[in-house]
XYZ file of C-alpha atoms in Angstrom:
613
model
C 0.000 0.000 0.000
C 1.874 3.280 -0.901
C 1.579 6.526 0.945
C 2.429 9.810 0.232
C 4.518 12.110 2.645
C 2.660 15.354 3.739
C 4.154 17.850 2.158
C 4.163 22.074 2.342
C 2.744 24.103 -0.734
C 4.468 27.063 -1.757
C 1.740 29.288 -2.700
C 2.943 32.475 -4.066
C -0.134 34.565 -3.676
C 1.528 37.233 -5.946
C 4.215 38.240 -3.576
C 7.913 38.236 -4.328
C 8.964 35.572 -1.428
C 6.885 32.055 -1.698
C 4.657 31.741 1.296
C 4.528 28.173 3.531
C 1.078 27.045 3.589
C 0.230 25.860 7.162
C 0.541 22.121 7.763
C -2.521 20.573 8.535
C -3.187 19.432 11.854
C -2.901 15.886 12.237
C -6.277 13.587 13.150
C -6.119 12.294 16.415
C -6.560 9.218 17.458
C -6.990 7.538 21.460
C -7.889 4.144 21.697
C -8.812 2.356 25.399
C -9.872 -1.056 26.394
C -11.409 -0.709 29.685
C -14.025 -3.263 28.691
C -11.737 -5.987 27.157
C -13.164 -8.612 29.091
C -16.266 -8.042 26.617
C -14.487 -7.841 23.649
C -15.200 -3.575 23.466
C -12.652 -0.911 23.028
C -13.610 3.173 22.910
C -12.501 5.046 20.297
C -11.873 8.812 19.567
C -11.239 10.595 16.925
C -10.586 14.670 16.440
C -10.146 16.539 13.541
C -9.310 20.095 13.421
C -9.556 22.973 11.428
C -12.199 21.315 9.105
C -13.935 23.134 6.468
C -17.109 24.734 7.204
C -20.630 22.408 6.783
C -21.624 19.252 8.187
C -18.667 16.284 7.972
C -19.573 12.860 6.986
C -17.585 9.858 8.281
C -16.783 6.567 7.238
C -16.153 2.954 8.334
C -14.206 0.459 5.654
C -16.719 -1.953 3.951
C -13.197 -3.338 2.536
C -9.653 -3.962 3.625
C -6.342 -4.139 1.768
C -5.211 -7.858 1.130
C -8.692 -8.401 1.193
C -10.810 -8.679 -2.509
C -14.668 -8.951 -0.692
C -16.651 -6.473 0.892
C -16.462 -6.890 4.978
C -18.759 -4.479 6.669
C -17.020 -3.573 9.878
C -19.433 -1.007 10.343
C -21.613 -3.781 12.107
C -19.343 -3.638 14.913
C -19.601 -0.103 15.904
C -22.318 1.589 17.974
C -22.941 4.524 20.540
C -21.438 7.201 18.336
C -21.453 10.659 19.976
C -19.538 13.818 18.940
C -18.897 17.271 19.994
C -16.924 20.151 19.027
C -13.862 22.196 20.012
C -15.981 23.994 23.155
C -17.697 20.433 24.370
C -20.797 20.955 22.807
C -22.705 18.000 21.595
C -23.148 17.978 17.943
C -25.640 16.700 15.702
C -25.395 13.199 14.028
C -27.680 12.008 11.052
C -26.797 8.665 9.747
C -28.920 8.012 6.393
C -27.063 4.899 5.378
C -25.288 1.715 7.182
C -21.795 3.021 6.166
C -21.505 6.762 7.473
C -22.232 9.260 9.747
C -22.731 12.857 8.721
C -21.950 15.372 11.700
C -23.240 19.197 11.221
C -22.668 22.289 13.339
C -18.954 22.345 14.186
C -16.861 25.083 14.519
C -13.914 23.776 12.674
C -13.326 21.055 15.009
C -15.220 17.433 15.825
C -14.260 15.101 17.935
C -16.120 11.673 17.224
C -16.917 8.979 20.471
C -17.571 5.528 19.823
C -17.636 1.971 21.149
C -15.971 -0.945 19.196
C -16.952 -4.893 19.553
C -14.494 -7.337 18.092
C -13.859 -10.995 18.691
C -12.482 -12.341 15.722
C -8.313 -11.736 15.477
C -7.400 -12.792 12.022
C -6.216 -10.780 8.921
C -9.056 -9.063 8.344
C -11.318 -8.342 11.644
C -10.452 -7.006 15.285
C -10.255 -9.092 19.142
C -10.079 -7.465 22.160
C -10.194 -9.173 25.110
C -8.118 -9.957 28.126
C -5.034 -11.116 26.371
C -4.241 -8.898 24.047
C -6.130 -6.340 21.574
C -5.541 -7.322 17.881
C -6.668 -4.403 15.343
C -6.904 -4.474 11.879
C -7.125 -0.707 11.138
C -10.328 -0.923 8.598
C -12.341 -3.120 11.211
C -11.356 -0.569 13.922
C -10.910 3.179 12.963
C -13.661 5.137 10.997
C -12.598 8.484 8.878
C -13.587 11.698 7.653
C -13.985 12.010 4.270
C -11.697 14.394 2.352
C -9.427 14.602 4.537
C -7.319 11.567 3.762
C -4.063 13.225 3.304
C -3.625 14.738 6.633
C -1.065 12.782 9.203
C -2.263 10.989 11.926
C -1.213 10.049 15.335
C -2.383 7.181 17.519
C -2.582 6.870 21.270
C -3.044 3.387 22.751
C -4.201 2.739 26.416
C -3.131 -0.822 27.217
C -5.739 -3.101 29.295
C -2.922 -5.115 30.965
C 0.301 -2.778 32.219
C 2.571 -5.507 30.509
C 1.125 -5.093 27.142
C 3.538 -3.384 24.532
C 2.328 -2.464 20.765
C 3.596 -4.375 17.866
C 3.119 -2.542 14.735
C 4.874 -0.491 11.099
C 3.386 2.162 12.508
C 6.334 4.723 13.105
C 7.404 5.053 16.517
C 6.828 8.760 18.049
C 9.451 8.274 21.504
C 6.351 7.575 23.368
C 6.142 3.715 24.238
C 1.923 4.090 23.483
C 1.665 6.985 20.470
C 2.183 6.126 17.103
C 2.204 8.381 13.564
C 1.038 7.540 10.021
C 1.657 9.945 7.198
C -2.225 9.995 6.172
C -5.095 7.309 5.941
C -3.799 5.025 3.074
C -1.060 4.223 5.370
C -2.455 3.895 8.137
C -5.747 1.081 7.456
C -3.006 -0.674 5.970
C -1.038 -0.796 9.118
C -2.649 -3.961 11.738
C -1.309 -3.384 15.507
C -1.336 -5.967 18.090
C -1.099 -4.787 21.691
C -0.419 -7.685 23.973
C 2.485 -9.548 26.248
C 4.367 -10.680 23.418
C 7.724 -11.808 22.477
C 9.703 -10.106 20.334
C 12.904 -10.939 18.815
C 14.584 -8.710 15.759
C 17.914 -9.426 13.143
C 19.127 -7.683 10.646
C 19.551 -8.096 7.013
C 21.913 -6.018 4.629
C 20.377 -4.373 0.933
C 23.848 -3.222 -0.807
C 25.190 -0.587 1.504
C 21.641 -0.528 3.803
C 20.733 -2.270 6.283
C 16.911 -3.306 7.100
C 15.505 -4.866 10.499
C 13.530 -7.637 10.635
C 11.284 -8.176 13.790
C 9.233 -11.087 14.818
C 6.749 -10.497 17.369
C 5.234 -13.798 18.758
C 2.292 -13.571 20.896
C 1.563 -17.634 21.929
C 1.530 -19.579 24.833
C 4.754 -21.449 25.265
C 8.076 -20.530 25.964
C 10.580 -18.665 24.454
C 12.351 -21.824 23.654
C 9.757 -22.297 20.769
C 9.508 -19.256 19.896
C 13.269 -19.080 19.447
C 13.213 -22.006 17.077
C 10.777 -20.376 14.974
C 12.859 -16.881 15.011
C 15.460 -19.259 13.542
C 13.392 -21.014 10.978
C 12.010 -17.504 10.113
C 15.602 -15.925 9.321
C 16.535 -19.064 7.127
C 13.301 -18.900 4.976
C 13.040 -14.615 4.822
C 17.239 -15.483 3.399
C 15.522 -17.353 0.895
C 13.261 -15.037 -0.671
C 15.316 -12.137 -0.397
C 17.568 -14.572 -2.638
C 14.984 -14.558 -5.590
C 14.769 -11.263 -5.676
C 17.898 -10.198 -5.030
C 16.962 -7.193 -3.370
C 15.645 -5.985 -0.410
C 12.350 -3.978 -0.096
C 12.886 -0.160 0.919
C 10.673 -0.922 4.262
C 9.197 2.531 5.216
C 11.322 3.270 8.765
C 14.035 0.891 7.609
C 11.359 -1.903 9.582
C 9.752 -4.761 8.835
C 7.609 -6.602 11.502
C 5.750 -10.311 11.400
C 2.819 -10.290 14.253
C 2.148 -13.529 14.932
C -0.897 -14.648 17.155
C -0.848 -18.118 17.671
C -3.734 -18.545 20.328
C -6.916 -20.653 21.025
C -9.598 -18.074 20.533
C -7.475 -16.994 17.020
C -8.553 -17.725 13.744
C -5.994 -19.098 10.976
C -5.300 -16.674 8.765
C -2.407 -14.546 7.045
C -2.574 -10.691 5.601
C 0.215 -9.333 3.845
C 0.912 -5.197 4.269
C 3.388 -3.207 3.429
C 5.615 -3.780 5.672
C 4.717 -6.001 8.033
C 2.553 -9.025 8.024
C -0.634 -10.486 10.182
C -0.044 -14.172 10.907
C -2.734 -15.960 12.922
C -3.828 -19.658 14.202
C -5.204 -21.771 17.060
C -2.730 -23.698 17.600
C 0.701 -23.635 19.019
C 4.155 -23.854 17.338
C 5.381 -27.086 18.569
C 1.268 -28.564 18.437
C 1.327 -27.451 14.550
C 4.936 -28.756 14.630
C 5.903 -25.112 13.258
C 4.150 -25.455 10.526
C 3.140 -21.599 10.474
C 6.543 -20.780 8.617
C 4.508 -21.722 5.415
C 2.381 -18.681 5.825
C 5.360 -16.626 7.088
C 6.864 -17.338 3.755
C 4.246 -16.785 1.747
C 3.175 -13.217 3.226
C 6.955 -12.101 3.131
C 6.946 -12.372 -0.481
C 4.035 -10.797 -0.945
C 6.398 -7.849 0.394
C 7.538 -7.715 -3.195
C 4.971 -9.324 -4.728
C 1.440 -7.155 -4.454
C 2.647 -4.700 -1.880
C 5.167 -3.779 -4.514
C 5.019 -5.161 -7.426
C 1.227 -3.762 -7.679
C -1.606 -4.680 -9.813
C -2.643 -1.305 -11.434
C -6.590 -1.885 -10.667
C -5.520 -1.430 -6.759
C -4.358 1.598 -6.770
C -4.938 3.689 -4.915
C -6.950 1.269 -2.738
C -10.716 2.001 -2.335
C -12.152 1.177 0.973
C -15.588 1.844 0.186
C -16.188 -1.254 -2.185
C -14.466 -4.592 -3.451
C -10.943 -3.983 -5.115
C -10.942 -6.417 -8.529
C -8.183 -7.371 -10.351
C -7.634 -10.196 -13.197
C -3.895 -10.709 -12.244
C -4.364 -12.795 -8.954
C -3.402 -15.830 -10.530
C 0.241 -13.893 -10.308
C -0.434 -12.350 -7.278
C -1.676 -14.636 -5.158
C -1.072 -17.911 -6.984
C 2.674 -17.410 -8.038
C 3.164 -16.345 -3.989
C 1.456 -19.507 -2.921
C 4.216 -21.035 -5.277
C 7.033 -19.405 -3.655
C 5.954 -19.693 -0.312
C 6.601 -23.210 0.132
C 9.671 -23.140 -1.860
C 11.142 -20.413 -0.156
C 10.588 -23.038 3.237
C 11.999 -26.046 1.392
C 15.311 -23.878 -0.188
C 15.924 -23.223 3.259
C 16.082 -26.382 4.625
C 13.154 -25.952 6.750
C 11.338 -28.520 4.918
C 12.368 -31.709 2.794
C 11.384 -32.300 -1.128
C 8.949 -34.678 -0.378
C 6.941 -32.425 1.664
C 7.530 -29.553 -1.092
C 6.198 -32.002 -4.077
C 3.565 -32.918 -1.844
C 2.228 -29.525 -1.593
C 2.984 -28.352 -5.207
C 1.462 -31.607 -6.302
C -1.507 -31.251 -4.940
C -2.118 -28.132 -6.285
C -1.322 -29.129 -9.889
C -3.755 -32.154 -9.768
C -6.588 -30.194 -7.918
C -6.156 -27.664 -11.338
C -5.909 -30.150 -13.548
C -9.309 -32.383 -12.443
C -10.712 -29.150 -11.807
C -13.792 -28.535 -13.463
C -13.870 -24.984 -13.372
C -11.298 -24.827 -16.156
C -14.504 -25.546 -18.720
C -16.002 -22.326 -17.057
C -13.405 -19.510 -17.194
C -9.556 -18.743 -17.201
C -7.158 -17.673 -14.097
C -8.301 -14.105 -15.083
C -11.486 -14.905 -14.824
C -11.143 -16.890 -11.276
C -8.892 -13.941 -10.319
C -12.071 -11.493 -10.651
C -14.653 -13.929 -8.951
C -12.825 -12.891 -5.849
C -15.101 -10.416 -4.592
C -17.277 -13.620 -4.403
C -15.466 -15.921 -2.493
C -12.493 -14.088 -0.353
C -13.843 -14.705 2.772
C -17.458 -13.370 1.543
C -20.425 -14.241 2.830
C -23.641 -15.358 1.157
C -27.026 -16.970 2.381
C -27.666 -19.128 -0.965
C -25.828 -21.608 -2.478
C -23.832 -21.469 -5.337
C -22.391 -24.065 -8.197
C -18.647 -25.103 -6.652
C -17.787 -26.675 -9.779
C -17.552 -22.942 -11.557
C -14.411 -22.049 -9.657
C -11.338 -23.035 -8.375
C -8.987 -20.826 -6.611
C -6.397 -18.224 -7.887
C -4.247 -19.006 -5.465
C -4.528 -22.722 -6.486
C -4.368 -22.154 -10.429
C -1.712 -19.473 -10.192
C 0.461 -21.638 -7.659
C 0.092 -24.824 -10.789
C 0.840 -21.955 -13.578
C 3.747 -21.111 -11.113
C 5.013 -24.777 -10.763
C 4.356 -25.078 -14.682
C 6.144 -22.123 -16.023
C 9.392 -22.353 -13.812
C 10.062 -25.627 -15.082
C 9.221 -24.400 -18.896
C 11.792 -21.790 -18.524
C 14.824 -24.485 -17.089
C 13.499 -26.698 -19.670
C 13.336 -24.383 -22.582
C 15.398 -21.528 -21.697
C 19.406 -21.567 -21.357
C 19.573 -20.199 -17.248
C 16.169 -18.943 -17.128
C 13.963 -19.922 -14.510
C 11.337 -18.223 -12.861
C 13.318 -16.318 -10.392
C 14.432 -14.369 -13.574
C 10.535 -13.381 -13.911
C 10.023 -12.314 -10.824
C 12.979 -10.339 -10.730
C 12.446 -8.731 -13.894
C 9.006 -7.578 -12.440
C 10.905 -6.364 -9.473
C 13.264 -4.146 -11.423
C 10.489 -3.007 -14.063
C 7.275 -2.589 -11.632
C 8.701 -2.952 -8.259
C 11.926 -0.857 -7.067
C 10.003 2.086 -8.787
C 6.583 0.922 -7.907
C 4.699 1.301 -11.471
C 1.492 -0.403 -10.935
C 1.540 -3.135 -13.859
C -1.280 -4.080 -15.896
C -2.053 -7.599 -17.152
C -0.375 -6.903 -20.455
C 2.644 -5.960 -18.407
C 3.125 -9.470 -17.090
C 3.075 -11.135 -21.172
C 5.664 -8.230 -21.806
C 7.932 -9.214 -18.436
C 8.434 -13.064 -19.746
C 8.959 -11.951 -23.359
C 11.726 -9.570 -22.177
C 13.077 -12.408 -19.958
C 13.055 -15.293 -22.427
C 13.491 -13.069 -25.792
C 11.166 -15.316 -27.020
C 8.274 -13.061 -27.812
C 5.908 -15.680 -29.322
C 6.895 -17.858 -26.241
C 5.029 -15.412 -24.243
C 2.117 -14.994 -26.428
C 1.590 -18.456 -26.443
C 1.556 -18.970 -23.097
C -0.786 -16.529 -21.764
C -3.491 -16.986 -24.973
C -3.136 -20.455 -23.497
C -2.607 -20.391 -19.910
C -3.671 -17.140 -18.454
C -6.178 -16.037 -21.020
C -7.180 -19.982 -21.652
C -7.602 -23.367 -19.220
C -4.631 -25.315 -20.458
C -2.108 -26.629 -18.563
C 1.015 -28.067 -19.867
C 2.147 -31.431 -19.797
C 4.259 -31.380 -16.611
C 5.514 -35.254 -17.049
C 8.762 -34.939 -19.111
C 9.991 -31.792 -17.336
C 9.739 -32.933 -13.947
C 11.326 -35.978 -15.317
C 14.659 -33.832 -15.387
C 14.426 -33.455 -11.788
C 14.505 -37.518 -11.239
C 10.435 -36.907 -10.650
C 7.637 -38.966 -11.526
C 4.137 -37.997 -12.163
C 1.925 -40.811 -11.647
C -1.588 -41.749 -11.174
C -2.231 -41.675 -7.185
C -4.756 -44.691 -7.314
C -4.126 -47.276 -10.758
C -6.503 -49.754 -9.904
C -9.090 -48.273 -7.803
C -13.140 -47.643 -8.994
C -13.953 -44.012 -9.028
C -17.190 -42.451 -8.254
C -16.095 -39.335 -8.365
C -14.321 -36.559 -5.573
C -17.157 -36.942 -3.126
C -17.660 -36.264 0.564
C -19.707 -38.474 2.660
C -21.791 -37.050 5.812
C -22.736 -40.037 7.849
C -24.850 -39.784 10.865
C -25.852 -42.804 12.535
C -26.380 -45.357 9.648
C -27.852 -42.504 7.013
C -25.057 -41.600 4.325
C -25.534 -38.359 2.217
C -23.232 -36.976 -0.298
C -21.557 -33.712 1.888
C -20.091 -31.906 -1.379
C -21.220 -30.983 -5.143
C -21.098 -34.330 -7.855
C -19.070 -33.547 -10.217
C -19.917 -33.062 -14.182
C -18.662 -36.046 -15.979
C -18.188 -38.600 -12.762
C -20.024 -41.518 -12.384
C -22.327 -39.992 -9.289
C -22.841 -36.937 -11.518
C -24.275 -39.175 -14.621
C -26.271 -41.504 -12.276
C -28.204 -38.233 -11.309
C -27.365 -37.786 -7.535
C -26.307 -34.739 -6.048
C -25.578 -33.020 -2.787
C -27.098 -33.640 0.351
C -28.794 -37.305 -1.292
C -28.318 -40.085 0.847
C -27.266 -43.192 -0.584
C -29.452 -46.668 -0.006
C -27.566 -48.969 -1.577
C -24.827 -49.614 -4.216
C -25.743 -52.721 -6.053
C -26.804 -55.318 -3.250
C -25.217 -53.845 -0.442
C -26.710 -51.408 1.881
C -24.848 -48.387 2.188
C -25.118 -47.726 6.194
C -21.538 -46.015 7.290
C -18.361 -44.777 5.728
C -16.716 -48.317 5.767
C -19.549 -50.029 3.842
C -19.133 -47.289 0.845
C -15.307 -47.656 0.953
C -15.941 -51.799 0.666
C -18.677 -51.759 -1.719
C -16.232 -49.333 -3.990
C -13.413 -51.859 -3.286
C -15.334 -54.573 -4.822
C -15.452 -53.094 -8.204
C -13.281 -52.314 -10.707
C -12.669 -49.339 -13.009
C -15.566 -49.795 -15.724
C -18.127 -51.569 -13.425
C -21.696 -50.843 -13.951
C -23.484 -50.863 -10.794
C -27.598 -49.592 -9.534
C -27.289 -47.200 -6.894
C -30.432 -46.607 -4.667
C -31.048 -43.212 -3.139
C -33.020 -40.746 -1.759
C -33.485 -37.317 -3.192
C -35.275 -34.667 -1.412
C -37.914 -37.158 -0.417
C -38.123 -39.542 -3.664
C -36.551 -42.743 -4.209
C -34.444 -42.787 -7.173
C -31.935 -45.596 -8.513
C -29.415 -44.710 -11.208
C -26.873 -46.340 -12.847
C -23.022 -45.967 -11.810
C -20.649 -46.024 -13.915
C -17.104 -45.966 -12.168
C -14.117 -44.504 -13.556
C -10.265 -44.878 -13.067
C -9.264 -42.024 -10.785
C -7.659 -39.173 -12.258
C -5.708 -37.707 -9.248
C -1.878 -37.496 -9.741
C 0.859 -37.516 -7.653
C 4.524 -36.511 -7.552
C 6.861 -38.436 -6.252
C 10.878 -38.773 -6.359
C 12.133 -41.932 -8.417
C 14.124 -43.122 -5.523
C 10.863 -43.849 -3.849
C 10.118 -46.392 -6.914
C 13.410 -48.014 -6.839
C 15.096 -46.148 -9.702
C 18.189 -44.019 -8.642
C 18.212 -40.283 -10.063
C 20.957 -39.529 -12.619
C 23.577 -37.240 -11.516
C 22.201 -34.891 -14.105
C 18.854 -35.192 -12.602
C 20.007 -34.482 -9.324
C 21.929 -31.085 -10.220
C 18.856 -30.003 -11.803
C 16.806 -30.427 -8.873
C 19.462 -29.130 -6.867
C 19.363 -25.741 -8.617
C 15.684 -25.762 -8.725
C 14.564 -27.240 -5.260
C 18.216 -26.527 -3.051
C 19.460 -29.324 -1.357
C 18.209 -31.862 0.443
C 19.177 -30.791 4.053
C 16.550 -30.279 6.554
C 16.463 -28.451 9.594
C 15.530 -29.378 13.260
């Protein structure tokens, strides 16, 4: 999210010396949790020297790193304000988003309670451990005033509470300073007893400070491990990049809440990161460093290297863009290799991930009903939104998914096609072209980057009319085959229904998810929520007796199945199928040793196979 400094006019007013207009005063912000215990904080807010007439403010109905419409003005009630002298003011509201105050005299100061129990990426919790504040969910705004600075005063519940935050630091351990709103909804805080541990890391001659801020409940013996884990993997992507960010205050900070009440989540900001989850390091065997990885790359890629359509970020309504299949999906690529480079995971666990991916893209059915661009602007739909009917689930499959297989698919193109081109090449070209300078790019920009990077012009074409503009997927086989990697069918032999989900409740079995055009459950006519009688002779009464009854046929079977739909007895025929799920898998595993060639290609592609504690 950029900002821009406040700045003094020169206005000459037809004089011979320039005249300094007066800086604006900033907006003030206090923020107390007397009332933690029930999840409420009070807010103020004063602005001063306004223009004259009534002053309408806002809450977010959207948040950066978010693509759906949230409306945190749910959460806000018993809104009073007065002005400079005291004096009560008016408020009208006229619509769920604002509130329009009228009869200042050039200054309003705005009173409020805030209820939030949900800490995640997008929402706020307060309560006795900590307060957790993402900025839209929390702060409302005057509108037109969005370039003044602003300063922050935070009144801890809890004594031992300290404020984690990119905020810039004023010299007072509670008051904080943004250069104007942009800035600061893009800028979470967590107040709380955490642990905090810092390192540095050099940029040519600069040097920029990482800090990890830990708020869990074990001891700092886990927490160091993770510190360590976390300096390995942030190596790594600083690697692919070559470069370091230009973090705003020479800072950037990870907030990590790793709780029981929290929700899993992670949010990437400029320069510093939300990272959330219920359970503990060692009880998730530090398996957060996946999402540490992923939202520190996103420090390049998206918070610098910026789809044009987000800019400048509009909190009043969902922010679109077609690109993020590259945003998003090329991230959730890196993430996990970024972790496995570093030693923090093994290959097996990296093709694991990656693999799955792939083959969830490439059964997909949503690739008959629209391109990564196209899934990339359904996001206003399913980012964490929220709807009351239900819709088709075979129309989409996720960006993040289909840009992380387009990821896995195009690095290996380039080693495969290119002399010493990979996709680190890419994404640094991007950083150098789009990033360093921060030029928003446009879709076109991205077919222009790998043309430039491969000199292969039609190359590029052809890939996005066919990837990125189109469904198709390349054949992965004979590339990964360079790395001493097989692709292979994850079940040969076993009958296929189709990807279903069984809900059994006592001895009643109904399909839990969407059939699935082209299955054998799909053509037999069932659907979800049926519950299945009987396949063939055998009564269908728990998950067990599906799993035998399937194990009993064979791919081509023709078999009745009995069910009920929505209070009708049906019986269609099923057809089963061979299953189309692949798998990736390293040769050695089959009894084949790698070639040496094969093994310095994966080597340079995946790092070595070392692993850390």
């Amino acid at each position: 999210m950029k900002f821009v400094a406040a700045s003094l006019a020169v206005l000459s007013l037809g004089l011979a010396t320039p005249v300094l207009a007066q800086t604006p005063p900033p907006v003030r912000y206090e923020l107390s949790f007397e009332n933690s215990a029930h999840h409420e904080a009070q807010v103020r807010v004063t602005y001063s020297d306004l223009a004259g007439g009534p002053v309408r403010f806002e809450m977010s109905r959207s948040s950066p790193g978010r693509y759906a419409i949230h409306e945190f003005a749910k959460n806000l009630y018993s809104l009073t304000a007065v002005d400079g002298a005291g004096r009560p003011l008016t408020v009208e509201r006229t619509d769920p988003y604002g509130w329009t105050v009228s009869g200042h005299d050039g200054t309003v100061t705005v009173t409020y309670t805030l209820f939030g129990d949900r800490a995640d990426g997008t929402y706020a919790q307060i309560d006795a451990t900590h307060a957790h504040l993402n900025m839209p969910a929390t702060l409302l705004w005057a509108v037109g005033y969005d370039e003044r600075p602003v300063t922050l005063t935070f009144r801890p519940y809890d004594p031992d509470w300290a404020v984690a935050t990119q905020l810039q630091a004023t010299g007072e351990e509670f008051v904080f300073s943004a250069p104007n709103l942009q800035y600061l909804m893009d800028s979470p805080v967590e107040i709380s007893d955490f642990m905090m541990r810092s390192w540095d890391v050099t940029d040519g001659d600069e040097t920029r400070t990482i800090r990890l801020a830990i708020h869990h409940p074990e001891t700092e013996v886990e927490g160091e491990l993770f510190v360590e884990k976390a300096k390995a993997v942030v190596d790594q992507l600083i690697a692919v990049f070559g470069d370091v960010p230009d973090f705003d205050y020479g800072t950037y900070t990870f907030i990590a809440d790793y709780l029981p009440q929290v929700s899993g989540d992670g949010m990437e900001h400029r320069n510093s990161t939300i990272l959330s989850g219920s359970r503990s390091l060692s009880e998730a065997n530090y398996s957060q460093i996946g999402t540490l990885s992923h939202e520190f790359f996103h420090s390049w890629n998206v918070e610098r290297i910026r789809p044009r359509e987000l800019e400048p970020f509009d909190f009043t309504r969902a922010n679109p863009t077609p690109s993020l299949w590259f945003a998003e999906g090329f991230t959730n690529y890196y993430g996990p290799l970024a972790v496995r480079r570093a030693g923090v995971s093994n290959i097996d666990a990296f093709l694991a991930n990656v693999g799955g991916q792939f083959n969830a893209v490439l059964n997909s059915p949503a690739r008959g009903y629209g391109s990564p661009q196209e899934m990339s602007l359904r996001a206003p739909f399913v980012d964490a939104a929220t709807s009351i009917d239900p819709n088709n689930p075979n129309i989409f499959v996720s960006y993040y998914t289909w840009g992380a297989a387009l990821a896995l698919s195009l690095d290996l193109t380039l080693r495969d096609r290119f002399q010493n081109v990979t996709l680190d090449d890419y994404m640094r070209w991007m950083w150098r072209n789009h990033g360093v300078n921060e030029v928003p790019y446009t879709p076109d920009d991205l077919r222009k980057g790998l043309a430039a990077v491969t000199g292969d012009q039609a190359f590029a074409d052809a890939f996005f009319a066919l990837s990125v503009q189109g469904s198709e997927l390349p054949d992965l086989q004979p590339m990964l085959a360079q790395a001493g990697i097989l692709m292979r069918p994850r079940n040969p032999t076993a009958a296929w229904a189709g990807p279903v989900r069984l809900q059994v409740n006592g001895e009643t079995v109904r399909l839990a998810t969407a059939t699935v055009p082209g299955t054998g459950l799909y053509l037999a006519g069932l659907e979800s929520g049926d519950e299945i009688v009987a396949l063939g002779d055998t009564t269908i009464d728990s998950q067990a007796g599906w799993d035998d009854a399937l194990k009993a046929l064979k791919p081509g079977d023709t078999v009745a199945v009995r069910f009920n739909q929505r209070g009708a007895e049906r019986t269609g025929q099923l057809t089963l199928g061979n299953d189309p799920n692949v798998e990736l898998v390293r040769i050695e595993t089959t009894g084949v040793q790698p070639t040496a060639e094969q093994l310095a290609f994966r080597t340079a592609w995946l790092g070595a196979e070392t692993v850390q504690p």
